[in-house]
Coordinates of C-alpha atoms and ligand atoms in Angstrom, one line a residue:
M16 CA 252.3 -40.6 8.9
S17 CA 252.0 -39.4 12.4
I18 CA 249.4 -37.2 14.2
R19 CA 249.5 -36.9 18.1
P20 CA 246.8 -35.3 20.2
H21 CA 247.8 -32.7 22.7
Q22 CA 245.6 -30.9 25.2
E23 CA 246.3 -27.2 25.5
Q24 CA 244.8 -24.0 26.6
V25 CA 243.9 -22.4 23.3
L26 CA 241.7 -19.4 24.0
S27 CA 243.2 -16.0 23.7
S28 CA 241.3 -12.8 23.8
I29 CA 241.0 -10.5 20.8
A30 CA 243.5 -8.2 22.6
Q31 CA 246.0 -10.9 21.9
E32 CA 245.8 -12.5 18.5
T33 CA 242.3 -14.1 18.7
I34 CA 242.2 -17.8 18.3
Q35 CA 245.2 -19.5 16.8
P36 CA 244.3 -22.6 14.6
I37 CA 247.9 -23.1 13.5
R38 CA 251.1 -22.9 15.5
W39 CA 254.7 -23.7 14.8
Q40 CA 255.9 -24.8 18.2
N41 CA 258.9 -26.8 19.4
D42 CA 260.1 -27.3 15.9
G43 CA 256.8 -28.7 14.8
L44 CA 253.4 -28.1 13.4
R45 CA 250.4 -28.0 15.8
L46 CA 246.8 -27.7 14.6
L47 CA 243.7 -27.0 16.5
D48 CA 241.4 -30.0 15.8
Q49 CA 238.3 -28.2 14.3
R50 CA 236.3 -31.5 14.0
V51 CA 235.7 -31.6 17.8
L52 CA 235.1 -27.9 18.6
P53 CA 233.4 -26.5 20.6
E54 CA 233.1 -29.4 23.0
Q55 CA 236.9 -30.2 23.0
V56 CA 239.8 -27.9 22.5
V57 CA 242.6 -30.2 21.4
Y58 CA 245.7 -29.5 19.4
L59 CA 247.2 -32.2 17.2
D60 CA 251.0 -32.5 16.6
I61 CA 251.6 -33.0 12.9
D62 CA 254.9 -34.8 12.4
D63 CA 255.2 -35.1 8.6
V64 CA 253.9 -33.8 5.3
Y65 CA 251.5 -36.7 4.8
A66 CA 249.9 -36.0 8.2
A67 CA 249.6 -32.4 7.1
A68 CA 247.8 -33.4 3.9
A69 CA 245.5 -35.8 5.9
A70 CA 244.7 -33.0 8.4
I71 CA 243.6 -30.8 5.4
T72 CA 241.6 -33.6 3.7
D73 CA 239.9 -34.6 7.0
M74 CA 239.1 -31.0 8.0
V75 CA 241.2 -30.9 11.2
V76 CA 242.2 -27.6 9.6
R77 CA 239.8 -25.9 7.1
G78 CA 239.1 -22.5 5.6
A79 CA 241.1 -21.5 2.5
P80 CA 243.8 -19.3 4.1
A81 CA 244.3 -21.7 7.0
I82 CA 244.7 -24.6 4.5
G83 CA 247.4 -22.6 2.6
I84 CA 249.3 -21.7 5.8
T85 CA 249.2 -25.4 6.9
A86 CA 250.5 -26.4 3.5
A87 CA 253.4 -24.0 3.7
Y88 CA 254.4 -25.6 7.0
G89 CA 253.8 -29.0 5.4
V90 CA 256.5 -28.1 2.9
V91 CA 258.9 -27.4 5.7
L92 CA 258.2 -30.8 7.2
A93 CA 258.7 -32.5 3.8
A94 CA 262.0 -30.7 3.2
R95 CA 263.3 -31.5 6.7
Q96 CA 262.6 -35.2 6.4
R97 CA 263.9 -35.6 2.8
F98 CA 267.1 -33.6 3.6
Q99 CA 267.7 -35.8 6.6
E100 CA 267.2 -38.9 4.5
N101 CA 269.6 -37.8 1.7
S102 CA 271.0 -34.3 1.4
A103 CA 271.9 -34.9 -2.3
T104 CA 268.5 -36.1 -3.7
W105 CA 266.0 -34.4 -1.3
R106 CA 264.6 -32.1 -4.0
E107 CA 263.2 -34.9 -6.2
K108 CA 261.5 -36.6 -3.2
V109 CA 260.1 -33.3 -2.0
D110 CA 258.7 -32.6 -5.4
A111 CA 256.5 -35.7 -5.2
D112 CA 255.5 -34.8 -1.6
L113 CA 254.4 -31.3 -2.8
Q114 CA 252.3 -32.8 -5.6
Y115 CA 250.5 -35.0 -3.0
L116 CA 250.0 -32.1 -0.6
K117 CA 248.5 -29.9 -3.3
S118 CA 245.8 -32.5 -4.0
A119 CA 244.5 -32.6 -0.4
R120 CA 241.5 -30.5 -1.2
P121 CA 240.6 -29.1 -4.7
T122 CA 238.6 -25.9 -4.4
A123 CA 240.7 -23.5 -2.1
I124 CA 243.3 -22.0 -4.4
N125 CA 245.3 -20.9 -1.3
L126 CA 246.6 -24.5 -1.1
A127 CA 248.2 -24.5 -4.6
W128 CA 249.2 -20.8 -4.1
A129 CA 251.2 -21.6 -0.9
V130 CA 252.7 -24.8 -2.3
G131 CA 253.7 -22.9 -5.5
H132 CA 255.3 -20.1 -3.4
M133 CA 257.3 -22.6 -1.4
A134 CA 258.3 -24.7 -4.5
R135 CA 259.7 -21.5 -6.2
L136 CA 261.8 -20.8 -3.1
I137 CA 263.1 -24.4 -3.1
E138 CA 264.3 -23.9 -6.7
T139 CA 266.5 -21.0 -5.5
L140 CA 268.1 -22.9 -2.6
T141 CA 271.7 -24.1 -2.7
D142 CA 272.7 -27.5 -1.1
V143 CA 272.7 -26.2 2.5
D144 CA 270.0 -27.2 5.0
P145 CA 266.8 -25.8 3.4
V146 CA 264.8 -25.7 6.6
P147 CA 265.7 -22.3 8.0
Q148 CA 264.7 -20.5 4.8
L149 CA 261.6 -22.5 4.2
L150 CA 260.4 -22.0 7.8
A151 CA 261.0 -18.3 7.6
A152 CA 258.9 -18.2 4.3
A153 CA 256.1 -20.2 5.9
Q154 CA 256.1 -17.9 9.0
Q155 CA 256.0 -14.9 6.7
I156 CA 252.9 -16.3 4.8
H157 CA 251.3 -16.9 8.2
A158 CA 252.1 -13.3 9.5
D159 CA 251.1 -11.7 6.1
D160 CA 247.7 -13.5 6.3
I161 CA 247.0 -12.0 9.8
A162 CA 248.1 -8.5 8.6
A163 CA 245.9 -8.9 5.5
N164 CA 242.9 -9.8 7.7
R165 CA 243.4 -6.7 9.9
R166 CA 243.5 -4.5 6.8
M167 CA 240.5 -6.1 5.2
G168 CA 238.6 -5.7 8.5
E169 CA 239.1 -2.0 8.3
L170 CA 238.3 -1.7 4.6
G171 CA 235.2 -3.9 4.8
A172 CA 233.8 -2.2 8.0
A173 CA 234.1 1.2 6.3
L174 CA 231.4 0.1 3.8
I175 CA 228.8 -0.6 6.5
N176 CA 226.5 2.1 7.9
P177 CA 226.2 2.5 11.7
S178 CA 223.9 0.1 13.6
S179 CA 223.6 -2.4 10.8
A180 CA 222.8 -6.1 11.0
V181 CA 224.6 -8.7 9.0
L182 CA 224.5 -12.4 8.1
T183 CA 227.5 -14.6 7.6
H184 CA 227.7 -18.1 6.2
C185 CA 230.2 -20.9 7.2
N186 CA 233.2 -19.9 9.2
A187 CA 235.5 -17.3 7.7
G188 CA 237.1 -16.3 11.0
A189 CA 240.3 -16.7 12.9
L190 CA 239.8 -20.5 12.7
A191 CA 239.8 -20.4 8.9
T192 CA 242.9 -18.2 8.6
G193 CA 246.1 -17.4 10.3
G194 CA 244.1 -15.4 12.9
Y195 CA 241.4 -12.6 13.1
G196 CA 239.5 -13.8 10.0
T197 CA 238.2 -12.4 6.7
A198 CA 234.4 -12.1 6.9
L199 CA 234.7 -12.3 10.7
G200 CA 237.5 -9.8 10.6
V201 CA 235.1 -7.3 9.0
I202 CA 232.5 -8.2 11.6
R203 CA 235.0 -7.8 14.5
A204 CA 236.0 -4.4 13.2
G205 CA 232.4 -3.4 12.4
V206 CA 231.2 -4.4 15.9
S207 CA 234.1 -2.5 17.6
Q208 CA 233.2 0.7 15.5
G209 CA 229.5 0.4 16.3
R210 CA 228.7 -0.2 12.6
I211 CA 227.4 -3.7 13.3
T212 CA 225.0 -4.2 16.2
Q213 CA 223.5 -7.6 15.3
V214 CA 225.2 -10.7 13.8
Y215 CA 223.3 -13.7 12.4
A216 CA 225.1 -16.9 11.4
D217 CA 223.8 -19.6 9.2
E218 CA 224.4 -23.0 10.9
T219 CA 225.9 -24.2 7.6
R220 CA 224.8 -27.7 7.0
P221 CA 226.2 -30.4 6.9
W222 CA 229.4 -29.7 8.7
L223 CA 228.0 -26.9 11.0
Q224 CA 230.8 -24.5 10.6
G225 CA 228.4 -21.7 11.5
S226 CA 227.0 -23.2 14.8
R227 CA 230.1 -25.1 15.9
L228 CA 232.8 -22.6 14.8
T229 CA 231.5 -19.1 14.0
A230 CA 229.2 -19.0 17.0
W231 CA 232.0 -20.3 19.3
E232 CA 234.5 -17.9 17.9
L233 CA 232.3 -14.8 18.2
S234 CA 231.3 -15.8 21.7
Q235 CA 235.0 -16.0 22.7
D236 CA 235.1 -12.2 21.8
D237 CA 231.8 -11.5 23.5
I238 CA 230.1 -10.6 20.2
P239 CA 226.5 -11.6 20.4
V240 CA 225.4 -13.9 17.5
S241 CA 222.0 -15.4 16.6
L242 CA 222.1 -18.7 14.8
I243 CA 219.6 -19.5 12.0
V244 CA 219.1 -22.6 9.9
D245 CA 220.4 -22.1 6.4
G246 CA 216.8 -22.2 5.0
A247 CA 215.9 -19.2 7.2
A248 CA 218.2 -16.8 5.5
A249 CA 215.8 -15.6 2.8
W250 CA 213.0 -15.2 5.3
L251 CA 215.4 -13.1 7.6
M252 CA 216.0 -10.9 4.6
K253 CA 212.3 -10.6 3.8
Q254 CA 211.7 -9.3 7.3
G255 CA 214.2 -6.5 6.5
K256 CA 216.4 -7.6 9.4
I257 CA 219.9 -7.4 7.7
Q258 CA 221.7 -5.0 5.5
W259 CA 224.7 -7.1 4.5
L260 CA 225.6 -10.7 3.8
I261 CA 229.3 -11.0 4.5
V262 CA 231.2 -14.2 3.5
G263 CA 234.7 -15.4 2.7
S264 CA 235.9 -17.3 -0.3
D265 CA 237.9 -20.4 -1.4
R266 CA 238.6 -19.0 -4.8
I267 CA 237.8 -15.8 -6.8
A268 CA 238.0 -16.1 -10.6
A269 CA 239.5 -13.4 -12.8
N270 CA 235.9 -12.1 -13.6
G271 CA 234.9 -11.8 -9.9
D272 CA 232.9 -15.0 -9.6
V273 CA 233.3 -16.4 -6.1
A274 CA 233.5 -20.0 -4.9
N275 CA 232.5 -20.4 -1.3
K276 CA 230.8 -22.8 1.1
I277 CA 227.7 -24.5 -0.3
G278 CA 224.7 -22.3 0.4
T279 CA 226.5 -19.0 -0.3
Y280 CA 224.9 -18.9 -3.8
S281 CA 221.4 -19.4 -2.5
A282 CA 222.0 -16.7 0.2
A283 CA 223.3 -14.3 -2.5
V284 CA 220.3 -14.9 -4.8
A285 CA 218.0 -14.2 -1.9
A286 CA 220.1 -11.1 -1.0
H287 CA 219.8 -9.8 -4.5
H288 CA 216.0 -10.3 -4.5
H289 CA 215.6 -8.5 -1.2
G290 CA 218.1 -5.6 -1.8
V291 CA 220.6 -6.9 0.7
K292 CA 224.2 -6.2 -0.3
V293 CA 226.8 -9.0 -0.6
M294 CA 230.4 -8.5 0.6
V295 CA 233.1 -11.1 -0.1
V296 CA 236.2 -10.7 2.0
A297 CA 239.4 -12.6 0.9
P298 CA 243.1 -12.1 0.7
T299 CA 244.7 -11.8 -2.8
S300 CA 246.1 -15.4 -2.2
T301 CA 242.5 -16.5 -2.9
V302 CA 242.3 -14.7 -6.2
D303 CA 243.0 -17.0 -9.1
M304 CA 243.8 -14.9 -12.2
E305 CA 244.5 -18.2 -14.2
T306 CA 240.8 -19.1 -13.9
A307 CA 238.7 -17.0 -16.2
S308 CA 235.3 -17.6 -14.5
G309 CA 233.5 -19.6 -11.8
E310 CA 232.6 -22.3 -14.3
A311 CA 236.2 -23.5 -14.3
I312 CA 236.6 -23.8 -10.5
P313 CA 236.6 -27.4 -9.3
I314 CA 233.9 -28.0 -6.7
E315 CA 234.7 -30.6 -4.0
S316 CA 232.3 -33.4 -3.3
R317 CA 232.5 -35.0 0.1
P318 CA 231.3 -38.3 1.4
E319 CA 227.5 -38.9 1.5
D320 CA 227.7 -39.8 5.1
E321 CA 228.3 -36.1 6.0
L322 CA 224.6 -35.7 5.1
L323 CA 223.1 -39.0 5.9
C324 CA 224.4 -39.1 9.4
I325 CA 224.4 -36.7 12.3
G326 CA 227.0 -37.2 15.1
G327 CA 228.0 -40.6 13.7
K328 CA 224.3 -41.8 13.8
R329 CA 222.5 -42.4 10.5
V330 CA 219.3 -40.3 10.3
A331 CA 218.3 -41.0 6.6
P332 CA 216.7 -44.2 5.6
A333 CA 219.1 -47.0 4.7
A334 CA 218.3 -47.1 1.0
V335 CA 218.8 -43.4 0.4
G336 CA 221.9 -41.8 -1.2
A337 CA 223.0 -38.2 -1.2
W338 CA 224.6 -35.5 -3.3
N339 CA 227.1 -33.5 -1.3
P340 CA 228.9 -30.7 -3.2
V341 CA 230.5 -28.6 -0.5
F342 CA 231.1 -25.4 -2.4
D343 CA 229.1 -23.3 -4.9
I344 CA 229.8 -20.4 -7.2
T345 CA 228.2 -17.0 -6.7
P346 CA 228.3 -15.0 -9.9
A347 CA 230.0 -11.6 -9.8
E348 CA 226.8 -9.8 -10.7
L349 CA 225.3 -10.7 -7.3
I350 CA 228.2 -9.2 -5.4
A351 CA 228.3 -5.6 -4.2
A352 CA 232.0 -5.6 -3.1
I353 CA 235.0 -7.8 -3.0
V354 CA 237.4 -6.7 -0.2
T355 CA 241.1 -7.8 -0.3
E356 CA 244.1 -6.4 1.5
K357 CA 244.9 -4.4 -1.7
G358 CA 241.6 -2.6 -1.7
V359 CA 237.8 -2.8 -2.4
V360 CA 236.4 -3.8 -5.8
E361 CA 232.8 -2.6 -6.0
E362 CA 230.5 -4.4 -8.5
P363 CA 233.4 -6.7 -9.5
D364 CA 234.2 -7.6 -13.1
C365 CA 237.4 -8.5 -15.0
E366 CA 238.7 -4.9 -15.2
G367 CA 238.1 -4.2 -11.5
I368 CA 239.8 -7.4 -10.3
A369 CA 242.7 -6.9 -12.7
R370 CA 243.1 -3.3 -11.5
M371 CA 243.1 -4.3 -7.9
M372 CA 245.6 -7.2 -8.4
N373 CA 248.0 -4.8 -10.2
T374 CA 248.0 -2.2 -7.5
Ligands
LIG18 O1 234.9 -26.7 3.9 P1 235.5 -25.5 4.6 O2 235.1 -25.4 6.0 O3 237.0 -25.5 4.4 O4 234.9 -24.2 3.8 C1 235.4 -23.0 4.2 C2 234.7 -21.9 3.5 O5 233.9 -22.0 2.6 C3 235.1 -20.5 3.9 O6 234.1 -19.6 3.8 C4 236.3 -20.0 3.0 O7 237.3 -21.0 3.0 C5 236.9 -18.7 3.4 S1 237.7 -18.9 5.0 C6 238.4 -17.3 5.4

């Protein structure tokens, strides 16, 4: 397995393609290391499929669509290596690589979706070099994701009244996608149209996607953002300070239940109590029609140390353990609208989701 650090100018303005967490460059995969943002802007060169899987598990790259796109490029790396090793037997070896890649993180369905898409393409390939076709497919997944985000930005922003204030949780921005973002795509579009005049971001314990990533990303686009601790969300709503809670998703079940970063559920319960609307923004690659409801969505647990330590230093007493589920399920009845690139499902349920997926 090989990962090589690489210093590079990353920042591009919204006029270009916003921040790019994933690049295919010089015949290889390059990932922005999200573990060290915002202090350091470092790209890592990912040389093989096992390094791609490790980058997903270790959160070099994170966010459901970004994980899927990385996996698609990971399949290209696997096929290139296995075909070079033996052009007659490469398919069997790649199959095992793909199974491994798929298990890098359990909750985001975009990972299995992208690997499945690439695996079906592999089945159709003849015995010529598979790399050009697989690379074209991975680049298409990447480009489609950015286009979907732009579309969702417009659809979601149209639901928001002028001069509104919104809260977002975790990071569902350019960093979590191919570019532009899902929830942050709506916020970008809403700000540019004057519909959103104030953005609050939960800091998002324990990994701080809100304070390290969302706040950094929005500040790159000169969008003012106020950070709050996760526990302040209900109190913010009680003050009447926001009209919408806008989040992304790792998996949407067939009935409209939504898996997203831990803390989304409590924010949605608080929103329901205070009459704040909840908008979930996600591409259809996040919708899992095979999963009937949120109860069947696997919830990732991560190491206790993510909670017990801050900045590598233990802050909890030595004898104390922790419970660290990193996603939760928000039931469909708490959600006002699910926005995908295919359209908006208001008050989501089985029929609404099925209708949207079949359009
Ligand atoms: O653990 P993470 O940082 O991968 O969790 C990410 C989220 O929960 C995002 O909200 C979700 O993946 C949507 S990203 C467009």
